[in-house]
CSV table of C-alpha atoms in Angstrom, one decimal:
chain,number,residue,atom,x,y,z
A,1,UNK,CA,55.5,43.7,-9.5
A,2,UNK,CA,54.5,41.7,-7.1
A,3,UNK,CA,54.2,43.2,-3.2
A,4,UNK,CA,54.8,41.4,0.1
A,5,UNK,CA,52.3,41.8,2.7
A,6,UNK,CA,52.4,42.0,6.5
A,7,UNK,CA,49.4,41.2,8.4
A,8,UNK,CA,49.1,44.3,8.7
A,9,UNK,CA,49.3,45.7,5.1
A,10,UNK,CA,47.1,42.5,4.5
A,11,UNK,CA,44.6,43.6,7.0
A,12,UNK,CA,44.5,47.6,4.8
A,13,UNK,CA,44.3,46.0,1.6
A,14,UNK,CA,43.0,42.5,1.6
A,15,UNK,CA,40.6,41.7,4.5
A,16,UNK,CA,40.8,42.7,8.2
A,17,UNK,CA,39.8,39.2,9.5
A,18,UNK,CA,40.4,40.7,13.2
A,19,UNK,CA,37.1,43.1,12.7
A,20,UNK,CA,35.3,41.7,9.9
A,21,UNK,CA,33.4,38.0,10.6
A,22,UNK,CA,32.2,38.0,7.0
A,23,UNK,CA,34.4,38.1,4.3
A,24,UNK,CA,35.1,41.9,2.9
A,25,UNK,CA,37.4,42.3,0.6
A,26,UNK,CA,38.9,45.6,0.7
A,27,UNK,CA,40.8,45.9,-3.0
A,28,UNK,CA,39.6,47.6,-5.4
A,29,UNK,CA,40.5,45.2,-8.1
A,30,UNK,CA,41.1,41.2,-8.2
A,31,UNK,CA,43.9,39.6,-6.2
A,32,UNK,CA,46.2,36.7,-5.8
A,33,UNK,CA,47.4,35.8,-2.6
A,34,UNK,CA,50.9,33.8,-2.8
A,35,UNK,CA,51.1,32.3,0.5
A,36,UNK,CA,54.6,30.5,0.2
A,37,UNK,CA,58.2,30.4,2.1
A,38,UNK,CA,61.9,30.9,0.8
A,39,UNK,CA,62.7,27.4,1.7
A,40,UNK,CA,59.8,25.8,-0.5
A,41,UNK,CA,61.0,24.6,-3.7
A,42,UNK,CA,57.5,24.7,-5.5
A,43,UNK,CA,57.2,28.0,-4.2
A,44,UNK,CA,60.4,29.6,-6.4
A,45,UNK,CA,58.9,27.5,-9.3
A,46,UNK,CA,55.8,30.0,-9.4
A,47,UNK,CA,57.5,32.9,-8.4
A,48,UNK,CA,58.7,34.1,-11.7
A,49,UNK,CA,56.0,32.7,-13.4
A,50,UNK,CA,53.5,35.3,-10.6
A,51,UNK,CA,56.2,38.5,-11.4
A,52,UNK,CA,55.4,37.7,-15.4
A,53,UNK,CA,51.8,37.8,-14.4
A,54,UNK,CA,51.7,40.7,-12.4
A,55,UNK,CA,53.7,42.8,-15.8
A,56,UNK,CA,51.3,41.2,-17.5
A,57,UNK,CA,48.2,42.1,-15.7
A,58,UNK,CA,49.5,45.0,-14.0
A,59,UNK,CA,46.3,47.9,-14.2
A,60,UNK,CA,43.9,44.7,-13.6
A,61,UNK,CA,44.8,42.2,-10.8
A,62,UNK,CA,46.9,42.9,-7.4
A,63,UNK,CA,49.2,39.6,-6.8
A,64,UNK,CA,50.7,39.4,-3.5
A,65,UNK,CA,52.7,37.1,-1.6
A,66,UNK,CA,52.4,36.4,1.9
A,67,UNK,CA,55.3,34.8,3.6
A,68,UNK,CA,54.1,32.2,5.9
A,69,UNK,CA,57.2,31.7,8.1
A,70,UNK,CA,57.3,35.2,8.9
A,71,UNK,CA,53.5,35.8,8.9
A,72,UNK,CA,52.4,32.3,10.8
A,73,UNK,CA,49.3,33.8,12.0
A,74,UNK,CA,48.1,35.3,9.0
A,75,UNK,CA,48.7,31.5,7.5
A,76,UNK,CA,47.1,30.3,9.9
A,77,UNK,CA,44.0,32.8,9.4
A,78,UNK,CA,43.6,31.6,6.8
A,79,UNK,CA,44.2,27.6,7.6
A,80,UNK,CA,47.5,27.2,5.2
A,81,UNK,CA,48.9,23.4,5.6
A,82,UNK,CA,50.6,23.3,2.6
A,83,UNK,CA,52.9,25.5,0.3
A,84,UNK,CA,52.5,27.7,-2.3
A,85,UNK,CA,48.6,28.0,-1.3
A,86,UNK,CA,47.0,30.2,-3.9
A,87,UNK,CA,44.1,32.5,-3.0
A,88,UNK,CA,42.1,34.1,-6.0
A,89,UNK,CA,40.2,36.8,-4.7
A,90,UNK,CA,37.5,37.9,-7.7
A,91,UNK,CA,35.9,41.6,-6.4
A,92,UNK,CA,32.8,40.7,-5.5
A,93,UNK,CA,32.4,37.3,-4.7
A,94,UNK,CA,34.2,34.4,-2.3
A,95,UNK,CA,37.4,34.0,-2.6
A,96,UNK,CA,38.8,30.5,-3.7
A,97,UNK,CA,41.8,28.8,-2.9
A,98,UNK,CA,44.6,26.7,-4.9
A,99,UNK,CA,47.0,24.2,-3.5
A,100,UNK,CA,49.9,23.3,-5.6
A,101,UNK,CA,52.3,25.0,-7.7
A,102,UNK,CA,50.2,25.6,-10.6
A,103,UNK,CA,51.2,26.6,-14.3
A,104,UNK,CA,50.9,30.1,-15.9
A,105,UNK,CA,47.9,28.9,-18.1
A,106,UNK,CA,46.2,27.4,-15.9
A,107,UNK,CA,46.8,30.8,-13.9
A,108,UNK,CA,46.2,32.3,-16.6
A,109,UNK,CA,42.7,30.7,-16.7
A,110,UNK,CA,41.8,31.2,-13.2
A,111,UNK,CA,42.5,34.4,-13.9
A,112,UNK,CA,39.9,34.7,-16.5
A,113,UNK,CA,37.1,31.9,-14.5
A,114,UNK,CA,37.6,32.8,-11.3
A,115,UNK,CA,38.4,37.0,-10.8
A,116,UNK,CA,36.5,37.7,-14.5
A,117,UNK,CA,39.5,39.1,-15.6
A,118,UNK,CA,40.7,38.6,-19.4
A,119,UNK,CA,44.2,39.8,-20.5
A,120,UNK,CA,44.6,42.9,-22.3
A,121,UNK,CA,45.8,42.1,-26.0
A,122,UNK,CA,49.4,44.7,-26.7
């Protein structure tokens, strides 16, 4: 299931980029941040596509999704000029950013370059 964030749940869970000038990430396991907005239509093409994910990966990756008409200055943190933005956010290194509505495999395999995450086999 994927889990809307406020700048302030962002902030708890993500990075607190109000305190923190270097980059902490405060998860304890990889993340995707969906920065999108209901009226974007590559944004509802990747929606389903990140709640199959999310089932998918459930017990190994966080995927979130930041609304960026509601949260402007979170987007704008985070220098978001075009929707969906993808962040991948591996645990312990810099996190990397997407533009572009991007397929489930090649989600799929940022999911297993960029967080080091490879999915569980059922």
């Amino acid at each position: 299931m994927t889990e809307h964030l406020t700048k302030e749940t962002f902030q708890k869970k993500v990075f607190n980029y109000e305190t923190n000038k270097e980059w902490k990430f405060e998860g304890d396991k990889p993340a995707l941040i969906d920065f999108y907005a209901d009226w974007c239509g590559p944004c509802k093409m990747v929606a389903p596509i990140l709640e199959e994910l999310s089932e998918e990966y459930k017990d190994q990756i966080n995927i979130y999704k930041v609304n960026t008409e509601q949260e402007q200055e979170l987007a704008a943190a985070f220098g978001i000029r075009s929707i969906p933005s993808l962040l991948f956010i591996p645990l312990d290194d810099k996190p990397q950013m997407a533009m572009g509505a991007l397929p489930k495999q090649q989600l799929e395999q940022a999911f297993s370059e960029v967080l080091k995450v490879a999915k569980k086999v059922a």
